[in-house]
Each structure stands twice: as structure tokens, then as C-alpha cells.
Amino acid sequence: MSKDGTGGADSAVRKSSAVGDRGPEGCLVVAVRMPVRVVTLVLVLPFRLLWDALVACGRVLRRTVWRPFARGAQWCWYTLIAGPAGWLWRRVLAPVLYGVLVWPWVALWGYVLAPAGRAAWRYVLAPTGRGVWWLLSGTGRGLWWLARTVGHGLAVGAHGTGAGLAWLGRVLVATPLIWLYARLLTPVGHGLGTVLTALGHGLAWLGRCLVVVPAMALWTGFTWLLRMLLVVPAVALYRHVLTPLGHGIVAAVHGAGRLLGWLVWYAVVVPAVAVYRWVLTPVGRAVAVVVRETVEGLGHAWRAAGYVSRAVFRFAGRVLRWLFVDPAVWVWRHVAAPVGRAVREHVWRPSARAVRAAGRAAREVLAAARASVRETRAELRRALFGAPRVEEREALPREGRVP
């Protein structure tokens, strides 16, 4: 419930809206609701009382047992285990492990390896690298000059050789081949082309007269014979035999399908619809009403049992308060507290003052006895050894401290 007091109104509105959505209730709902709620209240009430008792005991145990135990265990852990272990690690184990495992390597690196590496780099590796670099760079420059010179000479020689070979090829090969193509091969090719063209035209005329015309005649006769022997009988067979037969088969299948559908409709669907409408639907609604009312009855019984349990435990608490707490408070307030104050004012404080006065008197007596003993010892020393020599001493500064 909210703090502004609107929780009850909201819950009432929600319940009314839920009832409105559910629709009007019949006589079966009204007849089932009250017995179910009574039975569920009778069954749920002991469990709710037991649950509330266990919750109260758990809270008491948490306040009186678990929290002090947890705090004590935490104190014991930090005081007896974690604290000594941390101190042992910080003060003993960490320094010992550092000195045994880390410091030797640090010292070896800082005092041996690093100075040796720096000296080796400065006096050995760096001069050797410079010398090797100077030697390799000089060798590379010499090889580059030699390769450039040799390459230039080879390029000049290759250019001259290439020019001579090109002149020889042009004079000895290209010029004779051009003359042969122009003066001999071209006229011969033209003559052969003319002869072959005439021969091709003659062969084409002979092929058309001897092959194409007879082949076309044969193809025309073959197609007419194929049409008369296969196509015309097949069309007649399809039109006058297969089409009526197919129509008859389709009509028979259609009639058998309609008959089978009628049988399935009146043998299966109509009885199933009747069973669903007149048996399963009312039974399902009745079961749903019973289940819903049982669940709502359990919730109502749990809430009602909560109210009853709260009233019972409040009554028990008040009885225990009347029997134990109020008498104990009254005894503490009207008997123990006044008696304690009287004992404190008339017994404890006078006794404490007397003890303090006796202590002061005893201290004064002891101080006087020590002073008399010191004076007696000084008189005996002066009588036996004489008075001591008095030395002049400088005066102390104003602040009373020796500079």
C-alpha cells in the first residue's frame, strides 16, 4: 500500500476492472466460491501461522545470533588471522623473499651486467661496428664504380654490335624477302585465287543440282508420309478416344471425392463439433471456473490467514508484554533504579571518597617517612665525613632550561 493511502483504491479499481472483463458470473461460480474459500482458509491457516512464526524466529535469530556471530567471526578473522598474516608478510616474508629472490638479480644487473654491457658497447662493439661499416662502405663504393665502368663499356659495345647486325639483316634478309613477295608470290597468289574461285562456283552448281534438290524432295515426301502415318492417327485417337475417357475418369474421381467428403463430414466432423460444443466446452469452462476459484481462494485464504496470524501474534505479544515486559520495566523503574541510585549516592560514592582520602593520607605518611629518612642519612654523613663542599653554580636562564 502506498504512503498517500491510494493503494486500497487502486487495488479495488483493478479488482473491479478484472471482474468487469471477466463478464457476468453464473450460479456455478457463486456455488463453488464460498466452499472453496472456506476449505482453503482452513487448510492454509496453519501453514500461514507456521510461516509467520518462522519469519519472526528468523528475524530474532538474525538480530541476536547471526549478526553477533558474524561480527565476532569478522573480528577473529582480522585479529587472529588476517592481521598477523599481513604483518608477517609485510615485516618478515616480503623482505626475506625480496632479499632472496629479487635483490640478487637486481644487484647482478645493476653492478655486473649493466656496467659490463656498457663497457663492451663503448670499447668493443661500437669501434668494431664502425670499422666494419667503413670497410663495407669502401668495398661497396669500389664495386659500384667497377660495375658502372664495365656496364658503360658493355653498353657501348652492344650498341655498335646491334647496329652492325641490323644493317646485315636488312641487306641480307629483309630486301630479298620483299623483292620475292612483290615480284613472285603476289602474281602467283592472284592467279591461284582466280582459278579457285571459278572451281568453287562450278562445284557449288553441281552440289545444288546433284544433292540439294534431291534431298529437299526426299524430305518433303518423308514429312508427308510421317504426317499421314503418325500425326493424323494420333490426333484422331486423342480427340475421339482419350479425351472422352479422361472426362469420364475425372467425373468418377470427382463423384468419389464428394462421396468421401460427405462421409467424413457426417461421420467425423459433425460428431467432433457436437462433442466439442456440448461436452468439452462446458466441462472446460467448469474446470476453469474451479481452478480459477481455487487459485483465488488460495490467495484470499493466504491474505485472511495473514490477518488472523497478525492478530494472533499481536495478542500473544501483548500477553507476553503484560506478563513479563511490563513487570520487568516496573521493577527496573520503581525498584532497581532507585535502589541503584541510593547505593551509588549513599554507599559507593562515600566509600570511594573514603578510599581516596585514605590513599592521600597514606601517601603523605610515606612522603614524611622518606623525608625523615633522607634527613637522618644526611646527618649521619655530615657526622662521619663532614659537611660537603659547596660549589658555586651559575644561575639558570629565566625560562628555567639549560642552554
mmCIF file of C-alpha atoms in Angstrom:
data_model
loop_
_atom_site.group_PDB
_atom_site.id
_atom_site.type_symbol
_atom_site.label_atom_id
_atom_site.label_comp_id
_atom_site.label_asym_id
_atom_site.label_seq_id
_atom_site.Cartn_x
_atom_site.Cartn_y
_atom_site.Cartn_z
ATOM 1 C CA MET A 1 0.000 0.000 0.000
ATOM 2 C CA SER A 2 1.326 3.470 -0.885
ATOM 3 C CA LYS A 3 2.031 6.163 1.700
ATOM 4 C CA ASP A 4 -0.674 8.541 0.467
ATOM 5 C CA GLY A 5 -3.415 5.979 1.081
ATOM 6 C CA THR A 6 -4.329 5.361 -2.568
ATOM 7 C CA GLY A 7 -3.171 1.722 -2.688
ATOM 8 C CA GLY A 8 -6.515 0.357 -1.483
ATOM 9 C CA ALA A 9 -8.457 2.386 -4.048
ATOM 10 C CA ASP A 10 -6.118 1.271 -6.856
ATOM 11 C CA SER A 11 -6.466 -2.390 -5.843
ATOM 12 C CA ALA A 12 -10.254 -2.019 -5.670
ATOM 13 C CA VAL A 13 -10.303 -0.430 -9.135
ATOM 14 C CA ARG A 14 -8.108 -3.229 -10.506
ATOM 15 C CA LYS A 15 -10.364 -5.906 -8.967
ATOM 16 C CA SER A 16 -13.497 -4.232 -10.339
ATOM 17 C CA SER A 17 -11.940 -3.899 -13.811
ATOM 18 C CA ALA A 18 -10.886 -7.572 -13.698
ATOM 19 C CA VAL A 19 -14.425 -8.612 -12.717
ATOM 20 C CA GLY A 20 -15.837 -6.426 -15.488
ATOM 21 C CA ASP A 21 -13.506 -8.013 -18.039
ATOM 22 C CA ARG A 22 -14.418 -11.491 -16.792
ATOM 23 C CA GLY A 23 -18.092 -10.971 -17.544
ATOM 24 C CA PRO A 24 -21.193 -11.857 -15.555
ATOM 25 C CA GLU A 25 -20.800 -14.771 -13.117
ATOM 26 C CA GLY A 26 -23.184 -17.679 -13.130
ATOM 27 C CA CYS A 27 -24.697 -19.756 -10.359
ATOM 28 C CA LEU A 28 -21.873 -22.346 -10.622
ATOM 29 C CA VAL A 29 -19.273 -19.693 -9.730
ATOM 30 C CA VAL A 30 -21.297 -18.469 -6.753
ATOM 31 C CA ALA A 31 -21.938 -22.046 -5.599
ATOM 32 C CA VAL A 32 -18.247 -23.028 -5.848
ATOM 33 C CA ARG A 33 -16.668 -19.857 -4.438
ATOM 34 C CA MET A 34 -17.650 -19.932 -0.768
ATOM 35 C CA PRO A 35 -16.955 -23.648 -0.072
ATOM 36 C CA VAL A 36 -13.618 -23.386 -1.858
ATOM 37 C CA ARG A 37 -12.627 -20.307 0.127
ATOM 38 C CA VAL A 38 -13.682 -21.850 3.435
ATOM 39 C CA VAL A 39 -11.777 -25.075 2.727
ATOM 40 C CA THR A 40 -8.673 -23.215 1.547
ATOM 41 C CA LEU A 41 -8.765 -20.932 4.610
ATOM 42 C CA VAL A 42 -8.950 -23.957 6.920
ATOM 43 C CA LEU A 43 -6.071 -25.629 5.058
ATOM 44 C CA VAL A 44 -3.859 -22.529 4.626
ATOM 45 C CA LEU A 45 -4.245 -21.003 8.113
ATOM 46 C CA PRO A 46 -1.863 -23.452 9.938
ATOM 47 C CA PHE A 47 0.780 -23.028 7.234
ATOM 48 C CA ARG A 48 0.482 -19.221 7.410
ATOM 49 C CA LEU A 49 0.804 -19.292 11.204
ATOM 50 C CA LEU A 50 3.837 -21.566 10.905
ATOM 51 C CA TRP A 51 5.323 -19.311 8.205
ATOM 52 C CA ASP A 52 4.866 -16.143 10.266
ATOM 53 C CA ALA A 53 6.345 -17.888 13.318
ATOM 54 C CA LEU A 54 9.360 -18.985 11.308
ATOM 55 C CA VAL A 55 9.782 -15.448 9.911
ATOM 56 C CA ALA A 56 9.660 -13.962 13.424
ATOM 57 C CA CYS A 57 12.134 -16.566 14.736
ATOM 58 C CA GLY A 58 14.428 -15.891 11.755
ATOM 59 C CA ARG A 59 14.422 -12.155 12.453
ATOM 60 C CA VAL A 60 15.138 -12.756 16.151
ATOM 61 C CA LEU A 61 17.944 -15.168 15.312
ATOM 62 C CA ARG A 62 19.365 -12.722 12.800
ATOM 63 C CA ARG A 63 19.404 -9.893 15.359
ATOM 64 C CA THR A 64 20.587 -11.949 18.341
ATOM 65 C CA VAL A 65 22.722 -14.735 16.873
ATOM 66 C CA TRP A 66 23.787 -14.251 13.292
ATOM 67 C CA ARG A 67 24.866 -10.590 13.433
ATOM 68 C CA PRO A 68 26.918 -11.013 16.665
ATOM 69 C CA PHE A 69 28.372 -14.260 15.293
ATOM 70 C CA ALA A 70 29.267 -12.580 12.003
ATOM 71 C CA ARG A 71 30.833 -9.611 13.789
ATOM 72 C CA GLY A 72 32.761 -11.931 16.123
ATOM 73 C CA ALA A 73 33.914 -14.073 13.221
ATOM 74 C CA GLN A 74 34.989 -10.932 11.328
ATOM 75 C CA TRP A 75 36.858 -9.642 14.389
ATOM 76 C CA CYS A 76 38.519 -13.038 14.915
ATOM 77 C CA TRP A 77 39.469 -13.197 11.224
ATOM 78 C CA TYR A 78 41.026 -9.734 11.157
ATOM 79 C CA THR A 79 42.551 -10.036 14.623
ATOM 80 C CA LEU A 80 43.803 -13.637 14.686
ATOM 81 C CA ILE A 81 44.429 -14.481 11.019
ATOM 82 C CA ALA A 82 44.403 -11.552 8.586
ATOM 83 C CA GLY A 83 46.229 -9.047 10.814
ATOM 84 C CA PRO A 84 49.075 -11.371 11.904
ATOM 85 C CA ALA A 85 49.326 -12.774 8.385
ATOM 86 C CA GLY A 86 49.565 -9.257 6.892
ATOM 87 C CA TRP A 87 52.127 -8.193 9.491
ATOM 88 C CA LEU A 88 54.120 -11.381 8.897
ATOM 89 C CA TRP A 89 54.022 -10.780 5.129
ATOM 90 C CA ARG A 90 54.964 -7.091 5.355
ATOM 91 C CA ARG A 91 57.590 -7.411 8.073
ATOM 92 C CA VAL A 92 59.123 -10.861 7.506
ATOM 93 C CA LEU A 93 58.185 -12.762 4.340
ATOM 94 C CA ALA A 94 58.236 -9.872 1.862
ATOM 95 C CA PRO A 95 61.685 -8.585 2.932
ATOM 96 C CA VAL A 96 63.085 -12.134 3.093
ATOM 97 C CA LEU A 97 61.685 -13.064 -0.341
ATOM 98 C CA TYR A 98 62.876 -9.760 -1.786
ATOM 99 C CA GLY A 99 66.340 -10.330 -0.367
ATOM 100 C CA VAL A 100 66.454 -13.964 -1.518
ATOM 101 C CA LEU A 101 64.760 -13.789 -4.940
ATOM 102 C CA VAL A 102 64.772 -10.185 -6.217
ATOM 103 C CA TRP A 103 67.743 -8.336 -4.759
ATOM 104 C CA PRO A 104 70.452 -10.741 -6.107
ATOM 105 C CA TRP A 105 69.149 -10.294 -9.664
ATOM 106 C CA VAL A 106 68.849 -6.541 -9.222
ATOM 107 C CA ALA A 107 72.366 -6.381 -7.846
ATOM 108 C CA LEU A 108 73.669 -8.654 -10.611
ATOM 109 C CA TRP A 109 72.064 -6.428 -13.258
ATOM 110 C CA GLY A 110 72.989 -3.115 -11.646
ATOM 111 C CA TYR A 111 76.545 -3.915 -10.540
ATOM 112 C CA VAL A 112 77.734 -6.578 -13.032
ATOM 113 C CA LEU A 113 75.754 -6.971 -16.251
ATOM 114 C CA ALA A 114 74.888 -3.320 -16.945
ATOM 115 C CA PRO A 115 78.451 -1.968 -16.384
ATOM 116 C CA ALA A 116 79.914 -4.870 -18.374
ATOM 117 C CA GLY A 117 77.440 -4.260 -21.219
ATOM 118 C CA ARG A 118 78.147 -0.523 -21.289
ATOM 119 C CA ALA A 119 81.912 -1.121 -21.315
ATOM 120 C CA ALA A 120 81.650 -3.802 -24.002
ATOM 121 C CA TRP A 121 79.494 -1.483 -26.159
ATOM 122 C CA ARG A 122 81.738 1.528 -25.667
ATOM 123 C CA TYR A 123 85.156 -0.134 -26.068
ATOM 124 C CA VAL A 124 84.474 -3.247 -28.225
ATOM 125 C CA LEU A 125 81.212 -3.359 -30.139
ATOM 126 C CA ALA A 126 80.991 0.288 -31.212
ATOM 127 C CA PRO A 127 84.600 0.534 -32.568
ATOM 128 C CA THR A 128 84.256 -2.853 -34.263
ATOM 129 C CA GLY A 129 80.977 -1.799 -35.883
ATOM 130 C CA ARG A 130 82.483 1.470 -37.097
ATOM 131 C CA GLY A 131 85.447 -0.392 -38.642
ATOM 132 C CA VAL A 132 83.209 -2.982 -40.289
ATOM 133 C CA TRP A 133 80.953 -0.201 -41.631
ATOM 134 C CA TRP A 134 83.946 1.724 -43.033
ATOM 135 C CA LEU A 135 85.318 -1.443 -44.685
ATOM 136 C CA LEU A 136 81.941 -2.456 -46.152
ATOM 137 C CA SER A 137 81.155 1.059 -47.380
ATOM 138 C CA GLY A 138 84.585 1.338 -49.083
ATOM 139 C CA THR A 139 84.209 -2.071 -50.684
ATOM 140 C CA GLY A 140 80.677 -1.214 -51.855
ATOM 141 C CA ARG A 141 81.776 2.091 -53.394
ATOM 142 C CA GLY A 142 84.674 0.343 -55.247
ATOM 143 C CA LEU A 143 82.369 -2.394 -56.537
ATOM 144 C CA TRP A 144 79.825 0.204 -57.637
ATOM 145 C CA TRP A 145 82.493 2.179 -59.603
ATOM 146 C CA LEU A 146 83.786 -1.027 -61.244
ATOM 147 C CA ALA A 147 80.273 -2.182 -62.189
ATOM 148 C CA ARG A 148 79.358 1.238 -63.597
ATOM 149 C CA THR A 149 82.550 1.385 -65.704
ATOM 150 C CA VAL A 150 82.187 -2.177 -67.023
ATOM 151 C CA GLY A 151 78.493 -1.646 -67.725
ATOM 152 C CA HIS A 152 79.201 1.539 -69.730
ATOM 153 C CA GLY A 153 81.782 -0.300 -71.843
ATOM 154 C CA LEU A 154 79.424 -3.222 -72.418
ATOM 155 C CA ALA A 155 76.618 -0.841 -73.390
ATOM 156 C CA VAL A 156 78.812 0.925 -75.985
ATOM 157 C CA GLY A 157 79.957 -2.437 -77.454
ATOM 158 C CA ALA A 158 76.428 -3.807 -77.541
ATOM 159 C CA HIS A 159 75.140 -0.660 -79.308
ATOM 160 C CA GLY A 160 77.777 -0.985 -82.058
ATOM 161 C CA THR A 161 77.234 -4.720 -82.451
ATOM 162 C CA GLY A 162 73.462 -4.223 -82.637
ATOM 163 C CA ALA A 163 73.810 -1.569 -85.352
ATOM 164 C CA GLY A 164 76.052 -3.872 -87.486
ATOM 165 C CA LEU A 165 73.713 -6.835 -87.069
ATOM 166 C CA ALA A 166 70.720 -4.677 -88.011
ATOM 167 C CA TRP A 167 72.425 -3.485 -91.272
ATOM 168 C CA LEU A 168 73.373 -7.071 -92.180
ATOM 169 C CA GLY A 169 69.834 -8.325 -91.502
ATOM 170 C CA ARG A 170 68.322 -5.514 -93.594
ATOM 171 C CA VAL A 171 70.698 -6.149 -96.527
ATOM 172 C CA LEU A 172 70.852 -9.950 -96.482
ATOM 173 C CA VAL A 173 67.317 -10.904 -95.329
ATOM 174 C CA ALA A 174 64.702 -8.130 -95.491
ATOM 175 C CA THR A 175 65.488 -6.756 -99.007
ATOM 176 C CA PRO A 176 65.475 -10.209 -100.770
ATOM 177 C CA LEU A 177 62.260 -11.226 -98.989
ATOM 178 C CA ILE A 178 60.469 -8.013 -100.004
ATOM 179 C CA TRP A 179 61.545 -8.469 -103.684
ATOM 180 C CA LEU A 180 60.400 -12.160 -103.608
ATOM 181 C CA TYR A 181 56.975 -11.208 -102.175
ATOM 182 C CA ALA A 182 56.413 -8.360 -104.602
ATOM 183 C CA ARG A 183 57.693 -9.968 -107.838
ATOM 184 C CA LEU A 184 56.817 -13.645 -107.430
ATOM 185 C CA LEU A 185 54.387 -14.541 -104.620
ATOM 186 C CA THR A 186 51.818 -11.800 -105.282
ATOM 187 C CA PRO A 187 51.198 -12.668 -109.015
ATOM 188 C CA VAL A 188 51.120 -16.396 -108.280
ATOM 189 C CA GLY A 189 48.583 -15.809 -105.453
ATOM 190 C CA HIS A 190 46.327 -13.711 -107.659
ATOM 191 C CA GLY A 191 46.302 -16.424 -110.367
ATOM 192 C CA LEU A 192 45.568 -19.192 -107.890
ATOM 193 C CA GLY A 193 42.722 -17.103 -106.368
ATOM 194 C CA THR A 194 41.060 -16.684 -109.771
ATOM 195 C CA VAL A 195 41.312 -20.424 -110.597
ATOM 196 C CA LEU A 196 39.976 -21.476 -107.166
ATOM 197 C CA THR A 197 37.048 -19.026 -107.368
ATOM 198 C CA ALA A 198 35.942 -20.468 -110.731
ATOM 199 C CA LEU A 199 36.347 -24.009 -109.451
ATOM 200 C CA GLY A 200 34.245 -23.174 -106.353
ATOM 201 C CA HIS A 201 31.383 -21.752 -108.425
ATOM 202 C CA GLY A 202 31.343 -24.902 -110.575
ATOM 203 C CA LEU A 203 31.359 -27.230 -107.580
ATOM 204 C CA ALA A 204 28.539 -25.231 -105.929
ATOM 205 C CA TRP A 205 26.321 -25.543 -109.070
ATOM 206 C CA LEU A 206 26.990 -29.299 -109.235
ATOM 207 C CA GLY A 207 26.202 -29.726 -105.499
ATOM 208 C CA ARG A 208 22.912 -27.837 -105.784
ATOM 209 C CA CYS A 209 21.838 -29.888 -108.797
ATOM 210 C CA LEU A 210 23.027 -33.272 -107.571
ATOM 211 C CA VAL A 211 22.473 -33.046 -103.756
ATOM 212 C CA VAL A 212 20.202 -30.195 -102.539
ATOM 213 C CA VAL A 213 17.287 -30.629 -104.960
ATOM 214 C CA PRO A 214 17.015 -34.456 -104.442
ATOM 215 C CA ALA A 215 17.389 -34.033 -100.664
ATOM 216 C CA MET A 216 14.544 -31.460 -100.493
ATOM 217 C CA ALA A 217 12.304 -33.764 -102.497
ATOM 218 C CA LEU A 218 13.083 -36.684 -100.209
ATOM 219 C CA TRP A 219 12.417 -34.516 -97.071
ATOM 220 C CA THR A 220 9.052 -33.369 -98.417
ATOM 221 C CA GLY A 221 7.974 -36.957 -99.091
ATOM 222 C CA PHE A 222 9.202 -38.136 -95.693
ATOM 223 C CA THR A 223 7.290 -35.419 -93.799
ATOM 224 C CA TRP A 224 4.053 -36.138 -95.785
ATOM 225 C CA LEU A 225 4.402 -39.864 -95.046
ATOM 226 C CA LEU A 226 5.140 -39.189 -91.313
ATOM 227 C CA ARG A 227 2.094 -36.914 -91.036
ATOM 228 C CA MET A 228 -0.212 -39.471 -92.687
ATOM 229 C CA LEU A 229 1.100 -42.450 -90.719
ATOM 230 C CA LEU A 230 1.614 -40.917 -87.193
ATOM 231 C CA VAL A 231 0.215 -37.415 -86.644
ATOM 232 C CA VAL A 232 -3.276 -37.877 -88.164
ATOM 233 C CA PRO A 233 -3.942 -41.209 -86.315
ATOM 234 C CA ALA A 234 -2.571 -39.787 -83.033
ATOM 235 C CA VAL A 235 -4.813 -36.686 -83.266
ATOM 236 C CA ALA A 236 -7.837 -38.851 -84.020
ATOM 237 C CA LEU A 237 -7.004 -41.162 -81.097
ATOM 238 C CA TYR A 238 -6.631 -38.195 -78.688
ATOM 239 C CA ARG A 239 -9.801 -36.453 -79.905
ATOM 240 C CA HIS A 240 -12.195 -39.413 -80.134
ATOM 241 C CA VAL A 241 -10.811 -41.884 -77.506
ATOM 242 C CA LEU A 242 -8.517 -40.358 -74.838
ATOM 243 C CA THR A 243 -10.470 -37.122 -74.272
ATOM 244 C CA PRO A 244 -13.850 -38.824 -73.557
ATOM 245 C CA LEU A 245 -12.079 -41.429 -71.400
ATOM 246 C CA GLY A 246 -10.277 -38.692 -69.369
ATOM 247 C CA HIS A 247 -13.522 -36.789 -68.885
ATOM 248 C CA GLY A 248 -15.150 -39.945 -67.581
ATOM 249 C CA ILE A 249 -12.276 -40.641 -65.160
ATOM 250 C CA VAL A 250 -12.362 -37.039 -63.868
ATOM 251 C CA ALA A 251 -16.134 -37.239 -63.293
ATOM 252 C CA ALA A 252 -15.736 -40.561 -61.449
ATOM 253 C CA VAL A 253 -12.953 -39.186 -59.230
ATOM 254 C CA HIS A 254 -14.966 -36.027 -58.525
ATOM 255 C CA GLY A 255 -18.025 -38.048 -57.535
ATOM 256 C CA ALA A 256 -15.944 -40.375 -55.330
ATOM 257 C CA GLY A 257 -14.339 -37.320 -53.668
ATOM 258 C CA ARG A 258 -17.688 -35.727 -52.969
ATOM 259 C CA LEU A 259 -18.991 -39.000 -51.546
ATOM 260 C CA LEU A 260 -15.897 -39.429 -49.353
ATOM 261 C CA GLY A 261 -16.124 -35.802 -48.174
ATOM 262 C CA TRP A 262 -19.813 -36.247 -47.285
ATOM 263 C CA LEU A 263 -18.971 -39.414 -45.326
ATOM 264 C CA VAL A 264 -16.053 -37.703 -43.476
ATOM 265 C CA TRP A 265 -18.204 -34.638 -42.719
ATOM 266 C CA TYR A 266 -21.126 -36.570 -41.263
ATOM 267 C CA ALA A 267 -19.062 -39.384 -39.688
ATOM 268 C CA VAL A 268 -16.193 -37.362 -38.139
ATOM 269 C CA VAL A 269 -16.614 -33.565 -38.249
ATOM 270 C CA VAL A 270 -20.232 -33.265 -37.135
ATOM 271 C CA PRO A 271 -19.784 -35.639 -34.121
ATOM 272 C CA ALA A 272 -16.487 -33.920 -33.183
ATOM 273 C CA VAL A 273 -18.128 -30.482 -33.315
ATOM 274 C CA ALA A 274 -21.041 -31.746 -31.255
ATOM 275 C CA VAL A 275 -18.708 -33.275 -28.639
ATOM 276 C CA TYR A 276 -16.618 -30.069 -28.517
ATOM 277 C CA ARG A 277 -19.657 -27.808 -28.316
ATOM 278 C CA TRP A 278 -21.863 -29.776 -25.918
ATOM 279 C CA VAL A 279 -19.305 -31.751 -23.822
ATOM 280 C CA LEU A 280 -15.749 -30.367 -23.871
ATOM 281 C CA THR A 281 -16.657 -26.663 -23.764
ATOM 282 C CA PRO A 282 -18.957 -26.892 -20.691
ATOM 283 C CA VAL A 283 -16.545 -29.253 -18.929
ATOM 284 C CA GLY A 284 -13.586 -26.982 -19.734
ATOM 285 C CA ARG A 285 -15.453 -23.940 -18.502
ATOM 286 C CA ALA A 286 -16.406 -25.740 -15.298
ATOM 287 C CA VAL A 287 -12.796 -26.882 -14.752
ATOM 288 C CA ALA A 288 -11.554 -23.361 -15.498
ATOM 289 C CA VAL A 289 -14.033 -21.907 -13.005
ATOM 290 C CA VAL A 290 -12.995 -24.460 -10.352
ATOM 291 C CA VAL A 291 -9.270 -23.837 -10.953
ATOM 292 C CA ARG A 292 -9.708 -20.068 -11.010
ATOM 293 C CA GLU A 293 -11.792 -20.045 -7.861
ATOM 294 C CA THR A 294 -9.307 -22.411 -6.189
ATOM 295 C CA VAL A 295 -6.388 -20.104 -7.033
ATOM 296 C CA GLU A 296 -8.299 -17.010 -5.951
ATOM 297 C CA GLY A 297 -9.448 -18.853 -2.827
ATOM 298 C CA LEU A 298 -5.846 -19.736 -2.010
ATOM 299 C CA GLY A 299 -4.834 -16.087 -2.411
ATOM 300 C CA HIS A 300 -7.781 -14.889 -0.334
ATOM 301 C CA ALA A 301 -7.129 -17.555 2.285
ATOM 302 C CA TRP A 302 -3.432 -16.610 2.430
ATOM 303 C CA ARG A 303 -4.313 -12.931 2.944
ATOM 304 C CA ALA A 304 -7.031 -13.754 5.502
ATOM 305 C CA ALA A 305 -4.645 -16.122 7.275
ATOM 306 C CA GLY A 306 -2.127 -13.273 7.341
ATOM 307 C CA TYR A 307 -4.643 -11.041 9.109
ATOM 308 C CA VAL A 308 -5.506 -13.846 11.541
ATOM 309 C CA SER A 309 -1.840 -14.617 12.130
ATOM 310 C CA ARG A 310 -1.060 -10.961 12.729
ATOM 311 C CA ALA A 311 -3.921 -10.696 15.218
ATOM 312 C CA VAL A 312 -2.823 -13.914 16.990
ATOM 313 C CA PHE A 313 0.802 -12.842 17.253
ATOM 314 C CA ARG A 314 -0.185 -9.348 18.359
ATOM 315 C CA PHE A 315 -2.351 -10.866 21.097
ATOM 316 C CA ALA A 316 0.478 -13.213 22.104
ATOM 317 C CA GLY A 317 2.923 -10.269 22.118
ATOM 318 C CA ARG A 318 0.621 -8.207 24.279
ATOM 319 C CA VAL A 319 0.119 -11.138 26.673
ATOM 320 C CA LEU A 320 3.894 -11.645 26.919
ATOM 321 C CA ARG A 321 4.348 -7.922 27.411
ATOM 322 C CA TRP A 322 1.731 -7.890 30.184
ATOM 323 C CA LEU A 323 3.218 -10.970 31.839
ATOM 324 C CA PHE A 324 6.963 -10.296 31.523
ATOM 325 C CA VAL A 325 7.979 -6.967 29.976
ATOM 326 C CA ASP A 326 5.731 -4.577 31.888
ATOM 327 C CA PRO A 327 6.534 -6.179 35.312
ATOM 328 C CA ALA A 328 10.239 -6.171 34.472
ATOM 329 C CA VAL A 329 10.048 -2.484 33.414
ATOM 330 C CA TRP A 330 8.099 -1.623 36.529
ATOM 331 C CA VAL A 331 10.612 -3.472 38.746
ATOM 332 C CA TRP A 332 13.522 -1.749 36.988
ATOM 333 C CA ARG A 333 11.899 1.689 37.082
ATOM 334 C CA HIS A 334 10.463 1.604 40.620
ATOM 335 C CA VAL A 335 12.776 -0.824 42.488
ATOM 336 C CA ALA A 336 16.130 -1.488 40.834
ATOM 337 C CA ALA A 337 16.802 2.078 39.595
ATOM 338 C CA PRO A 338 16.005 3.799 42.943
ATOM 339 C CA VAL A 339 17.957 1.139 44.862
ATOM 340 C CA GLY A 340 20.891 1.555 42.474
ATOM 341 C CA ARG A 341 20.808 5.338 42.804
ATOM 342 C CA ALA A 342 20.611 5.067 46.628
ATOM 343 C CA VAL A 343 23.532 2.598 46.684
ATOM 344 C CA ARG A 344 25.512 4.886 44.366
ATOM 345 C CA GLU A 345 24.806 8.039 46.399
ATOM 346 C CA HIS A 346 24.962 6.623 49.956
ATOM 347 C CA VAL A 347 27.379 3.679 49.670
ATOM 348 C CA TRP A 348 29.573 3.734 46.557
ATOM 349 C CA ARG A 349 30.496 7.418 46.354
ATOM 350 C CA PRO A 350 31.195 7.807 50.163
ATOM 351 C CA SER A 351 33.243 4.628 50.054
ATOM 352 C CA ALA A 352 35.164 5.940 47.050
ATOM 353 C CA ARG A 353 35.779 9.282 48.787
ATOM 354 C CA ALA A 354 36.957 7.479 51.941
ATOM 355 C CA VAL A 355 39.275 5.251 49.920
ATOM 356 C CA ARG A 356 40.707 8.287 48.082
ATOM 357 C CA ALA A 357 41.211 10.155 51.408
ATOM 358 C CA ALA A 358 42.913 7.093 52.923
ATOM 359 C CA GLY A 359 45.161 6.863 49.879
ATOM 360 C CA ARG A 360 46.135 10.510 50.138
ATOM 361 C CA ALA A 361 46.850 10.122 53.880
ATOM 362 C CA ALA A 362 48.967 7.014 53.244
ATOM 363 C CA ARG A 363 50.916 8.857 50.506
ATOM 364 C CA GLU A 364 51.515 11.812 52.847
ATOM 365 C CA VAL A 365 52.725 9.462 55.646
ATOM 366 C CA LEU A 366 55.072 7.690 53.224
ATOM 367 C CA ALA A 367 56.382 11.039 51.919
ATOM 368 C CA ALA A 368 57.048 12.242 55.505
ATOM 369 C CA ALA A 369 58.813 8.926 56.342
ATOM 370 C CA ARG A 370 61.009 9.237 53.202
ATOM 371 C CA ALA A 371 61.878 12.859 54.102
ATOM 372 C CA SER A 372 62.842 11.895 57.701
ATOM 373 C CA VAL A 373 64.952 9.004 56.402
ATOM 374 C CA ARG A 374 66.757 11.340 53.953
ATOM 375 C CA GLU A 375 67.417 13.894 56.747
ATOM 376 C CA THR A 376 68.730 11.173 59.078
ATOM 377 C CA ARG A 377 71.051 9.845 56.347
ATOM 378 C CA ALA A 378 72.333 13.376 55.652
ATOM 379 C CA GLU A 379 73.030 13.995 59.378
ATOM 380 C CA LEU A 380 74.945 10.682 59.647
ATOM 381 C CA ARG A 381 77.017 11.584 56.529
ATOM 382 C CA ARG A 382 77.887 15.030 57.956
ATOM 383 C CA ALA A 383 78.769 13.464 61.339
ATOM 384 C CA LEU A 384 81.045 10.837 59.785
ATOM 385 C CA PHE A 385 82.592 12.620 56.782
ATOM 386 C CA GLY A 386 81.995 16.281 57.428
ATOM 387 C CA ALA A 387 79.987 18.850 55.564
ATOM 388 C CA PRO A 388 80.217 18.617 51.748
ATOM 389 C CA ARG A 389 81.976 21.351 49.780
ATOM 390 C CA VAL A 390 79.578 23.801 48.235
ATOM 391 C CA GLU A 391 80.361 24.782 44.629
ATOM 392 C CA GLU A 392 79.183 27.974 43.101
ATOM 393 C CA ARG A 393 76.719 27.310 40.280
ATOM 394 C CA GLU A 394 75.581 29.592 37.507
ATOM 395 C CA ALA A 395 72.025 30.804 37.647
ATOM 396 C CA LEU A 396 69.606 29.169 35.229
ATOM 397 C CA PRO A 397 68.026 31.279 32.493
ATOM 398 C CA ARG A 398 64.620 32.828 33.008
ATOM 399 C CA GLU A 399 62.914 30.082 31.065
ATOM 400 C CA GLY A 400 64.296 27.520 33.521
ATOM 401 C CA ARG A 401 66.167 25.486 30.880
ATOM 402 C CA VAL A 402 69.867 24.857 30.447
ATOM 403 C CA PRO A 403 71.134 26.353 27.186
#
